[in-house]
PDB file of C-alpha atoms in Angstrom:
ATOM      1  CA  MET A   1       0.031   0.120   0.003  1.00 46.00           C
ATOM      2  CA  ASN A   2       1.364   3.734  -1.028  1.00 50.00           C
ATOM      3  CA  GLN A   3       0.215   5.306   2.414  1.00 53.00           C
ATOM      4  CA  MET A   4       1.801   8.341   0.841  1.00 50.00           C
ATOM      5  CA  ALA A   5      -0.222   8.364  -2.117  1.00 50.00           C
ATOM      6  CA  ASP A   6      -3.236   7.710   0.041  1.00 81.00           C
ATOM      7  CA  ILE A   7      -3.118  10.576   2.212  1.00 92.00           C
ATOM      8  CA  ILE A   8      -1.738  13.089  -0.148  1.00 94.00           C
ATOM      9  CA  GLN A   9      -4.838  13.534  -2.927  1.00 93.00           C
ATOM     10  CA  ASN A  10      -3.290  16.106  -5.013  1.00 95.00           C
ATOM     11  CA  VAL A  11      -1.013  18.441  -5.588  1.00 96.00           C
ATOM     12  CA  ARG A  12      -1.840  21.483  -7.618  1.00 97.00           C
ATOM     13  CA  TRP A  13       1.062  24.251  -8.291  1.00 97.00           C
ATOM     14  CA  GLU A  14      -0.498  27.855  -9.147  1.00 95.00           C
ATOM     15  CA  GLU A  15       2.844  29.435 -10.109  1.00 93.00           C
ATOM     16  CA  ASN A  16       5.352  28.708  -7.336  1.00 95.00           C
ATOM     17  CA  VAL A  17       2.882  27.752  -4.810  1.00 97.00           C
ATOM     18  CA  ALA A  18       1.757  24.247  -4.342  1.00 97.00           C
ATOM     19  CA  VAL A  19      -2.097  23.650  -2.956  1.00 98.00           C
ATOM     20  CA  VAL A  20      -1.834  20.118  -1.394  1.00 98.00           C
ATOM     21  CA  SER A  21      -5.196  18.325  -1.129  1.00 97.00           C
ATOM     22  CA  VAL A  22      -5.189  15.924   2.146  1.00 97.00           C
ATOM     23  CA  MET A  23      -7.924  12.889   2.503  1.00 96.00           C
ATOM     24  CA  GLY A  24      -8.294  11.038   5.642  1.00 95.00           C
ATOM     25  CA  ASP A  25      -7.529  10.538   9.323  1.00 96.00           C
ATOM     26  CA  ILE A  26      -3.839  11.875  10.061  1.00 97.00           C
ATOM     27  CA  ASP A  27      -3.190   9.677  13.109  1.00 96.00           C
ATOM     28  CA  TYR A  28      -0.073   7.956  14.389  1.00 96.00           C
ATOM     29  CA  ALA A  29      -0.605   5.253  11.722  1.00 95.00           C
ATOM     30  CA  ARG A  30      -0.358   7.639   9.073  1.00 95.00           C
ATOM     31  CA  SER A  31       1.590  10.539  10.156  1.00 94.00           C
ATOM     32  CA  THR A  32       4.918   9.361   8.987  1.00 93.00           C
ATOM     33  CA  GLY A  33       3.268   8.752   4.990  1.00 94.00           C
ATOM     34  CA  PHE A  34       1.808  12.522   5.575  1.00 96.00           C
ATOM     35  CA  GLN A  35       5.160  13.917   6.970  1.00 95.00           C
ATOM     36  CA  SER A  36       7.422  12.028   3.850  1.00 94.00           C
ATOM     37  CA  GLY A  37       4.560  13.454   1.096  1.00 95.00           C
ATOM     38  CA  LEU A  38       4.969  17.252   2.336  1.00 96.00           C
ATOM     39  CA  LEU A  39       8.966  16.963   2.645  1.00 94.00           C
ATOM     40  CA  ALA A  40       9.011  15.758  -0.698  1.00 95.00           C
ATOM     41  CA  ILE A  41       6.900  19.079  -2.181  1.00 96.00           C
ATOM     42  CA  VAL A  42       9.313  21.311   0.250  1.00 96.00           C
ATOM     43  CA  ASP A  43      12.276  19.388  -1.967  1.00 93.00           C
ATOM     44  CA  LYS A  44      10.792  21.069  -4.832  1.00 95.00           C
ATOM     45  CA  LYS A  45      11.323  24.312  -3.853  1.00 95.00           C
ATOM     46  CA  PRO A  46       7.999  26.183  -3.591  1.00 97.00           C
ATOM     47  CA  ASP A  47       7.618  29.424  -2.291  1.00 97.00           C
ATOM     48  CA  LYS A  48       4.510  28.856  -0.290  1.00 97.00           C
ATOM     49  CA  ILE A  49       2.369  25.373   0.657  1.00 98.00           C
ATOM     50  CA  VAL A  50      -1.047  25.372   1.096  1.00 98.00           C
ATOM     51  CA  ILE A  51      -2.390  22.420   2.908  1.00 98.00           C
ATOM     52  CA  ASP A  52      -6.383  21.904   2.087  1.00 98.00           C
ATOM     53  CA  LEU A  53      -7.328  19.882   5.092  1.00 98.00           C
ATOM     54  CA  SER A  54     -11.337  19.723   3.961  1.00 97.00           C
ATOM     55  CA  ASP A  55     -11.419  16.313   3.536  1.00 97.00           C
ATOM     56  CA  VAL A  56      -9.085  15.420   7.013  1.00 97.00           C
ATOM     57  CA  GLY A  57     -11.944  14.296   9.699  1.00 95.00           C
ATOM     58  CA  TYR A  58      -9.441  13.413  12.390  1.00 96.00           C
ATOM     59  CA  MET A  59      -5.965  14.936  13.449  1.00 97.00           C
ATOM     60  CA  ASP A  60      -4.154  13.751  16.490  1.00 96.00           C
ATOM     61  CA  SER A  61      -0.669  14.767  17.753  1.00 94.00           C
ATOM     62  CA  SER A  62       1.144  12.743  15.575  1.00 94.00           C
ATOM     63  CA  GLY A  63      -0.367  14.841  12.760  1.00 95.00           C
ATOM     64  CA  VAL A  64       0.272  17.960  14.423  1.00 95.00           C
ATOM     65  CA  ALA A  65       4.038  17.110  15.193  1.00 93.00           C
ATOM     66  CA  SER A  66       4.639  16.312  11.713  1.00 94.00           C
ATOM     67  CA  LEU A  67       3.089  19.990  10.684  1.00 96.00           C
ATOM     68  CA  VAL A  68       5.108  21.465  13.282  1.00 94.00           C
ATOM     69  CA  LYS A  69       8.566  19.723  11.863  1.00 93.00           C
ATOM     70  CA  LEU A  70       7.279  20.802   8.012  1.00 95.00           C
ATOM     71  CA  LEU A  71       6.729  24.505   9.195  1.00 96.00           C
ATOM     72  CA  SER A  72       9.855  24.180  11.023  1.00 94.00           C
ATOM     73  CA  ARG A  73      12.110  22.961   7.507  1.00 94.00           C
ATOM     74  CA  MET A  74      10.222  25.554   5.633  1.00 96.00           C
ATOM     75  CA  LYS A  75      10.674  28.560   7.974  1.00 95.00           C
ATOM     76  CA  ARG A  76      14.425  27.852   7.967  1.00 95.00           C
ATOM     77  CA  ARG A  77      14.063  28.114   3.915  1.00 95.00           C
ATOM     78  CA  HIS A  78      12.285  31.111   4.083  1.00 96.00           C
ATOM     79  CA  GLN A  79       9.110  29.425   2.571  1.00 96.00           C
ATOM     80  CA  SER A  80       5.789  30.041   3.955  1.00 97.00           C
ATOM     81  CA  LEU A  81       2.658  27.819   4.709  1.00 97.00           C
ATOM     82  CA  ALA A  82      -0.944  28.126   5.210  1.00 98.00           C
ATOM     83  CA  LEU A  83      -3.665  25.897   6.138  1.00 98.00           C
ATOM     84  CA  THR A  84      -7.048  25.788   5.201  1.00 97.00           C
ATOM     85  CA  GLY A  85     -10.450  23.716   5.098  1.00 97.00           C
ATOM     86  CA  LEU A  86     -10.426  22.987   9.122  1.00 97.00           C
ATOM     87  CA  SER A  87     -13.205  20.995  10.240  1.00 96.00           C
ATOM     88  CA  ASP A  88     -13.950  22.200  14.202  1.00 93.00           C
ATOM     89  CA  ARG A  89     -12.717  18.662  14.726  1.00 93.00           C
ATOM     90  CA  VAL A  90      -9.689  19.526  13.710  1.00 96.00           C
ATOM     91  CA  ARG A  91      -9.312  23.211  14.495  1.00 95.00           C
ATOM     92  CA  ASN A  92      -9.626  21.856  18.010  1.00 92.00           C
ATOM     93  CA  ILE A  93      -6.817  20.256  18.642  1.00 92.00           C
ATOM     94  CA  PHE A  94      -4.250  23.289  17.188  1.00 93.00           C
ATOM     95  CA  GLN A  95      -6.393  25.263  20.090  1.00 91.00           C
ATOM     96  CA  ILE A  96      -5.736  22.736  22.883  1.00 89.00           C
ATOM     97  CA  THR A  97      -1.845  22.601  21.691  1.00 87.00           C
ATOM     98  CA  ARG A  98      -1.655  26.320  21.795  1.00 86.00           C
ATOM     99  CA  LEU A  99      -0.493  26.087  18.361  1.00 90.00           C
ATOM    100  CA  GLU A 100      -3.353  28.010  16.708  1.00 90.00           C
ATOM    101  CA  ASP A 101      -1.062  31.264  16.540  1.00 92.00           C
ATOM    102  CA  VAL A 102       1.941  29.234  15.136  1.00 94.00           C
ATOM    103  CA  PHE A 103       0.206  28.473  11.637  1.00 96.00           C
ATOM    104  CA  ASP A 104      -1.416  30.910   9.453  1.00 96.00           C
ATOM    105  CA  ILE A 105      -4.927  29.094   9.205  1.00 97.00           C
ATOM    106  CA  TYR A 106      -7.184  30.761   6.704  1.00 96.00           C
ATOM    107  CA  GLY A 107     -11.149  30.148   5.799  1.00 94.00           C
ATOM    108  CA  SER A 108     -10.752  29.631   2.167  1.00 94.00           C
ATOM    109  CA  GLU A 109      -8.177  28.361  -0.191  1.00 93.00           C
ATOM    110  CA  GLN A 110      -7.864  31.655  -1.888  1.00 92.00           C
ATOM    111  CA  GLU A 111      -7.418  33.637   1.449  1.00 94.00           C
ATOM    112  CA  ALA A 112      -4.676  30.741   1.694  1.00 94.00           C
ATOM    113  CA  THR A 113      -2.898  31.094  -1.500  1.00 90.00           C
ATOM    114  CA  GLY A 114      -2.892  35.050  -1.608  1.00 80.00           C
TER     115      GLY A 114
ATOM    116  CA  MET B   1     -26.415   5.357  41.404  1.00 45.00           C
ATOM    117  CA  SER B   2     -29.808   5.639  39.528  1.00 48.00           C
ATOM    118  CA  GLY B   3     -31.025   5.186  35.841  1.00 53.00           C
ATOM    119  CA  HIS B   4     -29.433   3.073  33.528  1.00 58.00           C
ATOM    120  CA  PRO B   5     -26.742   0.604  34.581  1.00 63.00           C
ATOM    121  CA  GLU B   6     -23.101   1.093  33.671  1.00 79.00           C
ATOM    122  CA  LYS B   7     -22.240   0.436  29.951  1.00 85.00           C
ATOM    123  CA  ILE B   8     -18.770  -1.078  29.180  1.00 90.00           C
ATOM    124  CA  ILE B   9     -16.491  -1.793  26.089  1.00 92.00           C
ATOM    125  CA  ARG B  10     -13.633  -3.974  27.405  1.00 96.00           C
ATOM    126  CA  LEU B  11     -10.809  -3.946  24.195  1.00 97.00           C
ATOM    127  CA  SER B  12      -7.957  -6.603  24.153  1.00 98.00           C
ATOM    128  CA  LEU B  13      -5.783  -5.682  21.076  1.00 97.00           C
ATOM    129  CA  GLU B  14      -2.283  -5.776  19.880  1.00 98.00           C
ATOM    130  CA  SER B  15      -0.215  -2.627  19.736  1.00 98.00           C
ATOM    131  CA  ASP B  16      -1.173  -1.999  15.728  1.00 97.00           C
ATOM    132  CA  PRO B  17      -1.291   1.350  15.082  1.00 97.00           C
ATOM    133  CA  GLU B  18      -3.944   0.607  12.190  1.00 96.00           C
ATOM    134  CA  MET B  19      -6.087  -0.301  15.590  1.00 97.00           C
ATOM    135  CA  LEU B  20      -6.323   3.122  16.610  1.00 97.00           C
ATOM    136  CA  GLN B  21      -9.434   4.002  14.357  1.00 96.00           C
ATOM    137  CA  VAL B  22     -11.263   0.691  15.455  1.00 96.00           C
ATOM    138  CA  VAL B  23     -10.584   2.064  18.927  1.00 97.00           C
ATOM    139  CA  ARG B  24     -11.762   5.688  18.252  1.00 97.00           C
ATOM    140  CA  ALA B  25     -15.042   4.511  16.682  1.00 96.00           C
ATOM    141  CA  ALA B  26     -15.891   2.338  19.588  1.00 95.00           C
ATOM    142  CA  VAL B  27     -15.253   5.556  22.000  1.00 96.00           C
ATOM    143  CA  GLU B  28     -16.965   7.608  19.942  1.00 95.00           C
ATOM    144  CA  LYS B  29     -20.128   5.288  20.096  1.00 93.00           C
ATOM    145  CA  LEU B  30     -20.097   4.686  23.855  1.00 93.00           C
ATOM    146  CA  ALA B  31     -19.655   8.443  24.231  1.00 94.00           C
ATOM    147  CA  GLU B  32     -22.641   9.366  22.223  1.00 93.00           C
ATOM    148  CA  LEU B  33     -24.505   6.695  24.179  1.00 90.00           C
ATOM    149  CA  ALA B  34     -23.186   8.603  27.339  1.00 90.00           C
ATOM    150  CA  GLY B  35     -24.981  11.768  26.190  1.00 91.00           C
ATOM    151  CA  PHE B  36     -21.907  13.686  25.292  1.00 94.00           C
ATOM    152  CA  GLY B  37     -22.393  16.112  23.017  1.00 93.00           C
ATOM    153  CA  GLU B  38     -19.980  16.534  19.515  1.00 92.00           C
ATOM    154  CA  HIS B  39     -17.263  18.603  21.254  1.00 92.00           C
ATOM    155  CA  ASP B  40     -17.031  16.624  24.450  1.00 95.00           C
ATOM    156  CA  ARG B  41     -16.966  13.211  22.046  1.00 95.00           C
ATOM    157  CA  CYS B  42     -13.965  14.718  20.227  1.00 95.00           C
ATOM    158  CA  GLU B  43     -12.206  15.528  23.150  1.00 95.00           C
ATOM    159  CA  ILE B  44     -12.906  12.107  24.523  1.00 97.00           C
ATOM    160  CA  VAL B  45     -11.938  10.174  21.445  1.00 97.00           C
ATOM    161  CA  LEU B  46      -8.526  12.409  21.244  1.00 97.00           C
ATOM    162  CA  SER B  47      -7.812  11.487  24.597  1.00 97.00           C
ATOM    163  CA  VAL B  48      -7.896   7.536  24.176  1.00 98.00           C
ATOM    164  CA  ASP B  49      -6.046   7.982  20.734  1.00 97.00           C
ATOM    165  CA  GLU B  50      -3.350  10.414  22.447  1.00 96.00           C
ATOM    166  CA  GLY B  51      -3.117   7.337  25.311  1.00 97.00           C
ATOM    167  CA  LEU B  52      -2.588   4.516  23.300  1.00 97.00           C
ATOM    168  CA  THR B  53      -0.339   6.170  20.528  1.00 96.00           C
ATOM    169  CA  ASN B  54       1.705   6.897  23.726  1.00 94.00           C
ATOM    170  CA  VAL B  55       1.725   3.236  24.776  1.00 96.00           C
ATOM    171  CA  ILE B  56       2.900   2.361  21.097  1.00 96.00           C
ATOM    172  CA  ARG B  57       5.171   4.897  20.564  1.00 93.00           C
ATOM    173  CA  HIS B  58       6.981   4.765  24.315  1.00 92.00           C
ATOM    174  CA  ALA B  59       6.098   1.622  26.248  1.00 94.00           C
ATOM    175  CA  TYR B  60       6.141  -0.413  23.389  1.00 97.00           C
ATOM    176  CA  LYS B  61       8.785   1.485  20.890  1.00 95.00           C
ATOM    177  CA  GLY B  62       6.751   0.869  18.199  1.00 94.00           C
ATOM    178  CA  ARG B  63       6.373  -2.851  18.309  1.00 96.00           C
ATOM    179  CA  HIS B  64       3.198  -3.966  17.134  1.00 95.00           C
ATOM    180  CA  ASN B  65       2.919  -7.113  18.112  1.00 97.00           C
ATOM    181  CA  MET B  66       2.445  -6.107  21.891  1.00 98.00           C
ATOM    182  CA  PRO B  67      -0.752  -6.652  23.918  1.00 98.00           C
ATOM    183  CA  VAL B  68      -3.250  -3.313  25.287  1.00 98.00           C
ATOM    184  CA  GLU B  69      -6.244  -3.726  27.402  1.00 98.00           C
ATOM    185  CA  ILE B  70      -8.471  -0.716  26.900  1.00 98.00           C
ATOM    186  CA  ALA B  71     -11.899  -0.571  29.308  1.00 97.00           C
ATOM    187  CA  ILE B  72     -14.370   1.789  28.235  1.00 95.00           C
ATOM    188  CA  SER B  73     -17.316   2.756  30.565  1.00 94.00           C
ATOM    189  CA  HIS B  74     -20.178   5.282  31.090  1.00 91.00           C
ATOM    190  CA  PHE B  75     -20.981   5.494  34.469  1.00 86.00           C
ATOM    191  CA  ASP B  76     -24.434   6.956  35.758  1.00 81.00           C
ATOM    192  CA  ALA B  77     -24.609   8.726  38.578  1.00 72.00           C
ATOM    193  CA  THR B  78     -26.638  11.313  40.773  1.00 70.00           C
ATOM    194  CA  ASP B  79     -24.530  13.575  39.953  1.00 66.00           C
ATOM    195  CA  GLY B  80     -24.537  13.359  36.286  1.00 75.00           C
ATOM    196  CA  GLY B  81     -22.473  10.381  35.462  1.00 88.00           C
ATOM    197  CA  GLY B  82     -19.711  10.182  32.742  1.00 93.00           C
ATOM    198  CA  ILE B  83     -16.939   8.212  30.926  1.00 95.00           C
ATOM    199  CA  ARG B  84     -13.898   6.324  32.452  1.00 95.00           C
ATOM    200  CA  VAL B  85     -11.307   5.086  30.490  1.00 97.00           C
ATOM    201  CA  ILE B  86      -8.597   2.710  31.465  1.00 97.00           C
ATOM    202  CA  VAL B  87      -5.517   1.705  29.026  1.00 98.00           C
ATOM    203  CA  ARG B  88      -3.226  -1.071  30.300  1.00 98.00           C
ATOM    204  CA  ASP B  89       0.125  -1.922  29.048  1.00 98.00           C
ATOM    205  CA  TYR B  90       2.507  -4.554  29.800  1.00 97.00           C
ATOM    206  CA  GLY B  91       5.845  -2.315  28.946  1.00 95.00           C
ATOM    207  CA  PRO B  92       8.480  -1.088  31.299  1.00 93.00           C
ATOM    208  CA  GLU B  93       7.096   0.489  34.440  1.00 90.00           C
ATOM    209  CA  VAL B  94       7.620   4.523  34.722  1.00 87.00           C
ATOM    210  CA  ASP B  95       7.826   6.403  37.864  1.00 85.00           C
ATOM    211  CA  PRO B  96       4.250   8.174  37.556  1.00 85.00           C
ATOM    212  CA  GLY B  97       5.897  11.509  38.668  1.00 82.00           C
ATOM    213  CA  GLN B  98       8.315  11.738  35.734  1.00 79.00           C
ATOM    214  CA  ILE B  99       5.448  11.570  33.201  1.00 78.00           C
ATOM    215  CA  VAL B 100       5.518  15.244  32.594  1.00 72.00           C
ATOM    216  CA  GLU B 101       4.291  17.740  30.134  1.00 69.00           C
ATOM    217  CA  PRO B 102       6.825  19.498  27.921  1.00 62.00           C
ATOM    218  CA  GLU B 103       7.350  23.017  27.510  1.00 59.00           C
ATOM    219  CA  LYS B 104       5.373  25.052  24.933  1.00 56.00           C
ATOM    220  CA  ASP B 105       8.468  25.581  22.745  1.00 49.00           C
ATOM    221  CA  ASP B 106       9.357  21.821  23.395  1.00 52.00           C
ATOM    222  CA  LEU B 107       6.966  19.890  21.371  1.00 55.00           C
ATOM    223  CA  VAL B 108       7.878  15.984  22.420  1.00 54.00           C
ATOM    224  CA  PRO B 109       5.122  14.267  20.648  1.00 51.00           C
ATOM    225  CA  GLY B 110       4.305  12.425  23.503  1.00 53.00           C
ATOM    226  CA  GLY B 111       4.295  15.055  25.912  1.00 72.00           C
ATOM    227  CA  MET B 112       1.803  17.046  23.347  1.00 86.00           C
ATOM    228  CA  GLY B 113      -0.328  13.831  23.780  1.00 90.00           C
ATOM    229  CA  LEU B 114      -0.190  14.247  27.413  1.00 91.00           C
ATOM    230  CA  ARG B 115      -1.014  18.162  27.142  1.00 89.00           C
ATOM    231  CA  ILE B 116      -3.898  16.979  25.296  1.00 93.00           C
ATOM    232  CA  MET B 117      -5.641  14.454  27.442  1.00 95.00           C
ATOM    233  CA  ARG B 118      -5.098  16.535  30.341  1.00 94.00           C
ATOM    234  CA  ALA B 119      -6.796  19.446  28.641  1.00 93.00           C
ATOM    235  CA  CYS B 120      -9.924  17.264  27.363  1.00 95.00           C
ATOM    236  CA  MET B 121     -10.552  15.148  30.226  1.00 97.00           C
ATOM    237  CA  ASP B 122     -11.406  15.646  34.172  1.00 96.00           C
ATOM    238  CA  GLU B 123      -8.664  13.581  35.689  1.00 96.00           C
ATOM    239  CA  ILE B 124      -5.866  11.763  34.148  1.00 96.00           C
ATOM    240  CA  ALA B 125      -3.644   9.563  36.229  1.00 96.00           C
ATOM    241  CA  TYR B 126      -1.095   6.920  35.489  1.00 96.00           C
ATOM    242  CA  ARG B 127       0.027   4.556  37.759  1.00 96.00           C
ATOM    243  CA  ARG B 128       2.094   0.868  37.825  1.00 96.00           C
ATOM    244  CA  ALA B 129       0.104  -2.294  36.893  1.00 96.00           C
ATOM    245  CA  GLU B 130       0.622  -5.231  39.369  1.00 94.00           C
ATOM    246  CA  GLY B 131       2.690  -7.860  37.590  1.00 91.00           C
ATOM    247  CA  GLY B 132       4.021  -4.904  35.428  1.00 93.00           C
ATOM    248  CA  GLY B 133       3.391  -2.189  33.111  1.00 96.00           C
ATOM    249  CA  MET B 134       1.329   0.893  33.395  1.00 97.00           C
ATOM    250  CA  ILE B 135      -2.060   1.621  33.764  1.00 98.00           C
ATOM    251  CA  LEU B 136      -3.694   5.427  32.532  1.00 97.00           C
ATOM    252  CA  ALA B 137      -6.894   5.949  34.044  1.00 98.00           C
ATOM    253  CA  MET B 138      -8.849   9.048  32.785  1.00 97.00           C
ATOM    254  CA  THR B 139     -12.616  10.403  33.473  1.00 96.00           C
ATOM    255  CA  LYS B 140     -14.769  12.759  31.907  1.00 96.00           C
ATOM    256  CA  ASN B 141     -17.888  13.825  33.957  1.00 94.00           C
ATOM    257  CA  LEU B 142     -21.081  14.826  32.001  1.00 91.00           C
ATOM    258  CA  LYS B 143     -22.198  17.016  34.753  1.00 70.00           C
ATOM    259  CA  SER B 144     -19.209  19.529  34.801  1.00 55.00           C
ATOM    260  CA  ARG B 145     -18.858  20.081  31.397  1.00 51.00           C
ATOM    261  CA  GLU B 146     -22.714  21.195  31.276  1.00 50.00           C
ATOM    262  CA  VAL B 147     -22.402  23.594  34.073  1.00 46.00           C
ATOM    263  CA  GLU B 148     -19.083  25.147  32.200  1.00 49.00           C
ATOM    264  CA  ASP B 149     -21.241  25.343  29.153  1.00 52.00           C
ATOM    265  CA  GLN B 150     -23.592  27.119  30.900  1.00 49.00           C
ATOM    266  CA  THR B 151     -21.484  29.675  32.602  1.00 45.00           C
TER     267      THR B 151
END
């Protein structure tokens, strides 16, 4: 099973911005594939990655940790990261872990890519 | 005790991360039966997921074939009742006092899970299990959340 392909559903490039659609639960079982998929996109040197989480129904601390690692790597490379499409359940974990202000979270893909 | 009798699920599983989604589904349904709303169910499910993930990741160092026992009970009481979760592993014993949350800037995944469990549940405690391993016990009360929501 290609776990990475299961999670990263689509990558669309708008000039040098990668819009990444993610699907399914992101927990300890799937976070490695999630992280690997995202880090592979970082290596293509986008100015910005927008992660669309509209089709993610559940995320635990493993998923959040993957995003923290991605953000850290991107900041070192002067790239930016934006999140959009967070359900109440997914947004809740960012609030609980007090990381809501660490990430740029937008209500729509249009705002996130801007 | 009054009203409905206690409902309990006992799960005996291996430490396979693929089982997380199965456990989440069972916890979600029992929390729904217990009368918890969407937000509280989300917090209970997340806490059990984090507790089990910590067992797989830390107690069993990622090994997928080690035993884990989970008991989830809905207790009914005159003060509102709630849900109680026990996660038992057979890994190394740890001094419960050494299980601490990291600082915000030190985002250790296991520590993040502990922070989540403490934030979401009313009570959480680790203790050594008889015969080896650790027990994680967590409780969330229905009444406390209802009262909190009204304030």
